[in-house]
Amino acid sequence: VEAARGTTREVPFRVAVAQWVRACGQQPLVRVNAPDSSFFAEDCAALAHLALGGLVVPKVNDAGDLAPLHASWPGIGLFPLIETATGLENAPSIARAAGVRQLLLGALDLHAECGIDFPNPGLMEYARLRLVLASRMHAIEPPIDSPHPSLHQLDEVSEDARAAATL
């Protein structure tokens, strides 16, 4: 749901996502707007009666961001996107939060929020290790790495994938 930004596209996009979820025959993960977004409550309301595999929640800064979701949907898996310095530092408590199944790294937004040009190998290694350790500590699935933004620089994409795979 999160991909459609701007009030003129939000409602039709929510309807389209809900129709797709009903028709797909699966229980997909659906990304919603960030918990502090003015669109978040409407996203959740639009998805409330659908059979979902989980919610991808962007810009999670602490476990408290997920508590209302878990309280409303205790059986749904939560997949927090770690995209801020605060979220990265709070990764262990986020991984421990009720309903969390797996952490996801949002490297581009993390770099932007930190004011660091992408890709910075030091930041990437630190972020990946932090999420791996938090996941391991709290016995959740290993984290999902961030997609690489470039499809045209295959050497860079391959190097980045190899670095992630070593963890």
PDB file of C-alpha atoms in Angstrom:
ATOM      1  CA  VAL A   1       0.000   0.000   0.000  1.00  0.00           C
ATOM      2  CA  GLU A   2       2.910   2.300   0.828  1.00  0.00           C
ATOM      3  CA  ALA A   3       4.092   2.745  -2.743  1.00  0.00           C
ATOM      4  CA  ALA A   4       1.246   5.103  -3.705  1.00  0.00           C
ATOM      5  CA  ARG A   5       2.060   8.423  -2.158  1.00  0.00           C
ATOM      6  CA  GLY A   6      -0.171  11.427  -2.248  1.00  0.00           C
ATOM      7  CA  THR A   7      -3.786  11.734  -1.283  1.00  0.00           C
ATOM      8  CA  THR A   8      -5.176  11.521  -4.820  1.00  0.00           C
ATOM      9  CA  ARG A   9      -3.742   8.017  -5.339  1.00  0.00           C
ATOM     10  CA  GLU A  10      -4.006   6.492  -1.856  1.00  0.00           C
ATOM     11  CA  VAL A  11      -7.661   5.387  -1.900  1.00  0.00           C
ATOM     12  CA  PRO A  12      -7.701   3.814  -5.395  1.00  0.00           C
ATOM     13  CA  PHE A  13      -4.410   2.099  -4.665  1.00  0.00           C
ATOM     14  CA  ARG A  14      -5.711   0.635  -1.383  1.00  0.00           C
ATOM     15  CA  VAL A  15      -8.773  -0.684  -3.214  1.00  0.00           C
ATOM     16  CA  ALA A  16      -6.578  -2.230  -5.925  1.00  0.00           C
ATOM     17  CA  VAL A  17      -4.318  -3.899  -3.349  1.00  0.00           C
ATOM     18  CA  ALA A  18      -7.310  -5.288  -1.461  1.00  0.00           C
ATOM     19  CA  GLN A  19      -8.803  -6.651  -4.696  1.00  0.00           C
ATOM     20  CA  TRP A  20      -5.498  -8.243  -5.652  1.00  0.00           C
ATOM     21  CA  VAL A  21      -5.061  -9.857  -2.217  1.00  0.00           C
ATOM     22  CA  ARG A  22      -8.568 -11.355  -2.410  1.00  0.00           C
ATOM     23  CA  ALA A  23      -7.948 -12.673  -5.939  1.00  0.00           C
ATOM     24  CA  CYS A  24      -4.366 -13.932  -5.672  1.00  0.00           C
ATOM     25  CA  GLY A  25      -5.109 -17.133  -3.777  1.00  0.00           C
ATOM     26  CA  GLN A  26      -2.114 -16.575  -1.491  1.00  0.00           C
ATOM     27  CA  GLN A  27      -1.404 -14.815   1.779  1.00  0.00           C
ATOM     28  CA  PRO A  28       1.063 -12.138   0.651  1.00  0.00           C
ATOM     29  CA  LEU A  29       3.130  -9.700   2.603  1.00  0.00           C
ATOM     30  CA  VAL A  30       1.806  -6.173   2.134  1.00  0.00           C
ATOM     31  CA  ARG A  31       3.799  -3.036   2.794  1.00  0.00           C
ATOM     32  CA  VAL A  32       1.929  -0.260   4.556  1.00  0.00           C
ATOM     33  CA  ASN A  33       2.856   3.356   5.170  1.00  0.00           C
ATOM     34  CA  ALA A  34       5.053   4.131   8.181  1.00  0.00           C
ATOM     35  CA  PRO A  35       3.380   4.105  11.618  1.00  0.00           C
ATOM     36  CA  ASP A  36       3.878   7.872  11.964  1.00  0.00           C
ATOM     37  CA  SER A  37       2.316   8.542   8.545  1.00  0.00           C
ATOM     38  CA  SER A  38      -1.099  10.148   8.211  1.00  0.00           C
ATOM     39  CA  PHE A  39      -1.980   7.244   5.882  1.00  0.00           C
ATOM     40  CA  PHE A  40      -1.088   4.414   8.265  1.00  0.00           C
ATOM     41  CA  ALA A  41      -4.472   4.024  10.012  1.00  0.00           C
ATOM     42  CA  GLU A  42      -6.309   4.033   6.682  1.00  0.00           C
ATOM     43  CA  ASP A  43      -3.904   1.409   5.299  1.00  0.00           C
ATOM     44  CA  CYS A  44      -4.575  -0.847   8.266  1.00  0.00           C
ATOM     45  CA  ALA A  45      -8.336  -0.366   8.010  1.00  0.00           C
ATOM     46  CA  ALA A  46      -8.263  -1.272   4.302  1.00  0.00           C
ATOM     47  CA  LEU A  47      -6.353  -4.482   5.044  1.00  0.00           C
ATOM     48  CA  ALA A  48      -8.107  -5.498   8.260  1.00  0.00           C
ATOM     49  CA  HIS A  49     -10.333  -8.226   6.823  1.00  0.00           C
ATOM     50  CA  LEU A  50      -7.894  -9.705   4.327  1.00  0.00           C
ATOM     51  CA  ALA A  51      -5.919 -12.938   4.602  1.00  0.00           C
ATOM     52  CA  LEU A  52      -2.371 -11.641   4.743  1.00  0.00           C
ATOM     53  CA  GLY A  53       0.900 -13.435   5.330  1.00  0.00           C
ATOM     54  CA  GLY A  54       2.206 -10.385   7.118  1.00  0.00           C
ATOM     55  CA  LEU A  55       2.779  -6.667   7.098  1.00  0.00           C
ATOM     56  CA  VAL A  56       5.982  -4.986   5.988  1.00  0.00           C
ATOM     57  CA  VAL A  57       6.269  -1.916   8.208  1.00  0.00           C
ATOM     58  CA  PRO A  58       8.674   0.816   7.084  1.00  0.00           C
ATOM     59  CA  LYS A  59      10.632   3.247   9.247  1.00  0.00           C
ATOM     60  CA  VAL A  60      10.348   1.202  12.441  1.00  0.00           C
ATOM     61  CA  ASN A  61      12.354   3.008  15.101  1.00  0.00           C
ATOM     62  CA  ASP A  62      11.471   0.952  18.161  1.00  0.00           C
ATOM     63  CA  ALA A  63       9.326  -1.934  19.336  1.00  0.00           C
ATOM     64  CA  GLY A  64       6.595   0.502  20.351  1.00  0.00           C
ATOM     65  CA  ASP A  65       5.958   1.256  16.670  1.00  0.00           C
ATOM     66  CA  LEU A  66       4.775  -2.345  16.264  1.00  0.00           C
ATOM     67  CA  ALA A  67       2.746  -2.778  19.462  1.00  0.00           C
ATOM     68  CA  PRO A  68      -0.529  -1.355  18.069  1.00  0.00           C
ATOM     69  CA  LEU A  69      -0.288  -3.620  15.022  1.00  0.00           C
ATOM     70  CA  HIS A  70       0.279  -6.708  17.109  1.00  0.00           C
ATOM     71  CA  ALA A  71      -2.569  -5.726  19.454  1.00  0.00           C
ATOM     72  CA  SER A  72      -4.947  -5.285  16.499  1.00  0.00           C
ATOM     73  CA  TRP A  73      -3.732  -8.353  14.569  1.00  0.00           C
ATOM     74  CA  PRO A  74      -2.136 -10.753  17.051  1.00  0.00           C
ATOM     75  CA  GLY A  75      -1.831 -13.542  14.486  1.00  0.00           C
ATOM     76  CA  ILE A  76      -0.210 -11.570  11.685  1.00  0.00           C
ATOM     77  CA  GLY A  77       3.514 -11.643  11.053  1.00  0.00           C
ATOM     78  CA  LEU A  78       5.335  -8.338  11.261  1.00  0.00           C
ATOM     79  CA  PHE A  79       8.298  -7.586   9.029  1.00  0.00           C
ATOM     80  CA  PRO A  80       9.845  -4.297  10.210  1.00  0.00           C
ATOM     81  CA  LEU A  81      11.995  -2.349   7.780  1.00  0.00           C
ATOM     82  CA  ILE A  82      15.048  -0.963   9.526  1.00  0.00           C
ATOM     83  CA  GLU A  83      15.760   2.274   7.657  1.00  0.00           C
ATOM     84  CA  THR A  84      16.919   4.756  10.290  1.00  0.00           C
ATOM     85  CA  ALA A  85      19.844   5.082  12.670  1.00  0.00           C
ATOM     86  CA  THR A  86      17.434   4.854  15.607  1.00  0.00           C
ATOM     87  CA  GLY A  87      15.844   1.704  14.208  1.00  0.00           C
ATOM     88  CA  LEU A  88      19.255   0.169  13.621  1.00  0.00           C
ATOM     89  CA  GLU A  89      20.381   0.845  17.173  1.00  0.00           C
ATOM     90  CA  ASN A  90      17.083  -0.544  18.500  1.00  0.00           C
ATOM     91  CA  ALA A  91      17.204  -3.651  16.290  1.00  0.00           C
ATOM     92  CA  PRO A  92      17.500  -6.086  19.233  1.00  0.00           C
ATOM     93  CA  SER A  93      14.337  -4.787  20.914  1.00  0.00           C
ATOM     94  CA  ILE A  94      12.522  -4.636  17.564  1.00  0.00           C
ATOM     95  CA  ALA A  95      13.490  -8.260  16.869  1.00  0.00           C
ATOM     96  CA  ARG A  96      12.125  -9.217  20.299  1.00  0.00           C
ATOM     97  CA  ALA A  97       8.781  -7.437  19.763  1.00  0.00           C
ATOM     98  CA  ALA A  98       5.652  -9.570  19.673  1.00  0.00           C
ATOM     99  CA  GLY A  99       4.714 -10.701  16.185  1.00  0.00           C
ATOM    100  CA  VAL A 100       8.060  -9.969  14.521  1.00  0.00           C
ATOM    101  CA  ARG A 101       9.050 -12.745  12.149  1.00  0.00           C
ATOM    102  CA  GLN A 102      11.967 -11.197  10.273  1.00  0.00           C
ATOM    103  CA  LEU A 103      13.872  -7.915  10.030  1.00  0.00           C
ATOM    104  CA  LEU A 104      14.398  -6.197   6.676  1.00  0.00           C
ATOM    105  CA  LEU A 105      17.208  -3.776   5.880  1.00  0.00           C
ATOM    106  CA  GLY A 106      16.308  -0.577   4.036  1.00  0.00           C
ATOM    107  CA  ALA A 107      19.817   0.487   3.047  1.00  0.00           C
ATOM    108  CA  LEU A 108      19.008   3.421   0.766  1.00  0.00           C
ATOM    109  CA  ASP A 109      16.860   5.216   3.322  1.00  0.00           C
ATOM    110  CA  LEU A 110      19.351   4.375   6.075  1.00  0.00           C
ATOM    111  CA  HIS A 111      22.185   5.938   4.093  1.00  0.00           C
ATOM    112  CA  ALA A 112      20.072   9.004   3.267  1.00  0.00           C
ATOM    113  CA  GLU A 113      18.967   9.466   6.865  1.00  0.00           C
ATOM    114  CA  CYS A 114      22.578   9.212   8.044  1.00  0.00           C
ATOM    115  CA  GLY A 115      23.781  11.642   5.367  1.00  0.00           C
ATOM    116  CA  ILE A 116      26.136   9.022   3.914  1.00  0.00           C
ATOM    117  CA  ASP A 117      26.490   8.326   0.196  1.00  0.00           C
ATOM    118  CA  PHE A 118      25.328   4.878  -0.900  1.00  0.00           C
ATOM    119  CA  PRO A 119      26.938   2.417  -0.787  1.00  0.00           C
ATOM    120  CA  ASN A 120      29.179   2.868   2.194  1.00  0.00           C
ATOM    121  CA  PRO A 121      30.797  -0.506   2.952  1.00  0.00           C
ATOM    122  CA  GLY A 122      31.288   0.309   6.634  1.00  0.00           C
ATOM    123  CA  LEU A 123      27.661   1.267   7.185  1.00  0.00           C
ATOM    124  CA  MET A 124      26.438  -1.729   5.195  1.00  0.00           C
ATOM    125  CA  GLU A 125      28.594  -4.175   7.164  1.00  0.00           C
ATOM    126  CA  TYR A 126      27.570  -2.666  10.496  1.00  0.00           C
ATOM    127  CA  ALA A 127      23.852  -2.646   9.598  1.00  0.00           C
ATOM    128  CA  ARG A 128      23.894  -6.188   8.262  1.00  0.00           C
ATOM    129  CA  LEU A 129      25.775  -7.537  11.270  1.00  0.00           C
ATOM    130  CA  ARG A 130      23.503  -5.718  13.693  1.00  0.00           C
ATOM    131  CA  LEU A 131      20.398  -7.234  12.086  1.00  0.00           C
ATOM    132  CA  VAL A 132      21.940 -10.710  11.893  1.00  0.00           C
ATOM    133  CA  LEU A 133      22.883 -10.609  15.576  1.00  0.00           C
ATOM    134  CA  ALA A 134      19.518  -9.200  16.682  1.00  0.00           C
ATOM    135  CA  SER A 135      17.722 -11.896  14.693  1.00  0.00           C
ATOM    136  CA  ARG A 136      19.886 -14.644  16.111  1.00  0.00           C
ATOM    137  CA  MET A 137      19.540 -13.354  19.684  1.00  0.00           C
ATOM    138  CA  HIS A 138      15.760 -13.496  19.475  1.00  0.00           C
ATOM    139  CA  ALA A 139      15.409 -16.662  17.368  1.00  0.00           C
ATOM    140  CA  ILE A 140      13.658 -15.092  14.395  1.00  0.00           C
ATOM    141  CA  GLU A 141      14.388 -15.751  10.728  1.00  0.00           C
ATOM    142  CA  PRO A 142      17.630 -14.239   9.379  1.00  0.00           C
ATOM    143  CA  PRO A 143      17.172 -10.711   8.033  1.00  0.00           C
ATOM    144  CA  ILE A 144      16.372  -9.869   4.435  1.00  0.00           C
ATOM    145  CA  ASP A 145      18.991  -7.659   2.849  1.00  0.00           C
ATOM    146  CA  SER A 146      18.165  -4.493   0.993  1.00  0.00           C
ATOM    147  CA  PRO A 147      17.821  -4.678  -2.772  1.00  0.00           C
ATOM    148  CA  HIS A 148      20.596  -2.983  -4.679  1.00  0.00           C
ATOM    149  CA  PRO A 149      19.345   0.042  -6.624  1.00  0.00           C
ATOM    150  CA  SER A 150      21.438  -0.510  -9.730  1.00  0.00           C
ATOM    151  CA  LEU A 151      20.625  -3.128 -12.310  1.00  0.00           C
ATOM    152  CA  HIS A 152      23.163  -1.712 -14.746  1.00  0.00           C
ATOM    153  CA  GLN A 153      26.289  -2.015 -12.605  1.00  0.00           C
ATOM    154  CA  LEU A 154      26.395  -5.780 -12.299  1.00  0.00           C
ATOM    155  CA  ASP A 155      29.860  -5.883 -10.746  1.00  0.00           C
ATOM    156  CA  GLU A 156      28.691  -3.620  -7.933  1.00  0.00           C
ATOM    157  CA  VAL A 157      25.480  -5.619  -7.450  1.00  0.00           C
ATOM    158  CA  SER A 158      27.457  -8.893  -7.369  1.00  0.00           C
ATOM    159  CA  GLU A 159      29.966  -7.523  -4.864  1.00  0.00           C
ATOM    160  CA  ASP A 160      27.161  -6.276  -2.635  1.00  0.00           C
ATOM    161  CA  ALA A 161      25.358  -9.636  -2.814  1.00  0.00           C
ATOM    162  CA  ARG A 162      28.556 -11.495  -1.940  1.00  0.00           C
ATOM    163  CA  ALA A 163      29.135  -9.246   1.066  1.00  0.00           C
ATOM    164  CA  ALA A 164      25.597  -9.918   2.312  1.00  0.00           C
ATOM    165  CA  ALA A 165      25.883 -13.655   1.702  1.00  0.00           C
ATOM    166  CA  THR A 166      28.962 -13.974   3.928  1.00  0.00           C
ATOM    167  CA  LEU A 167      26.809 -13.175   6.926  1.00  0.00           C
TER     168      LEU A 167
END
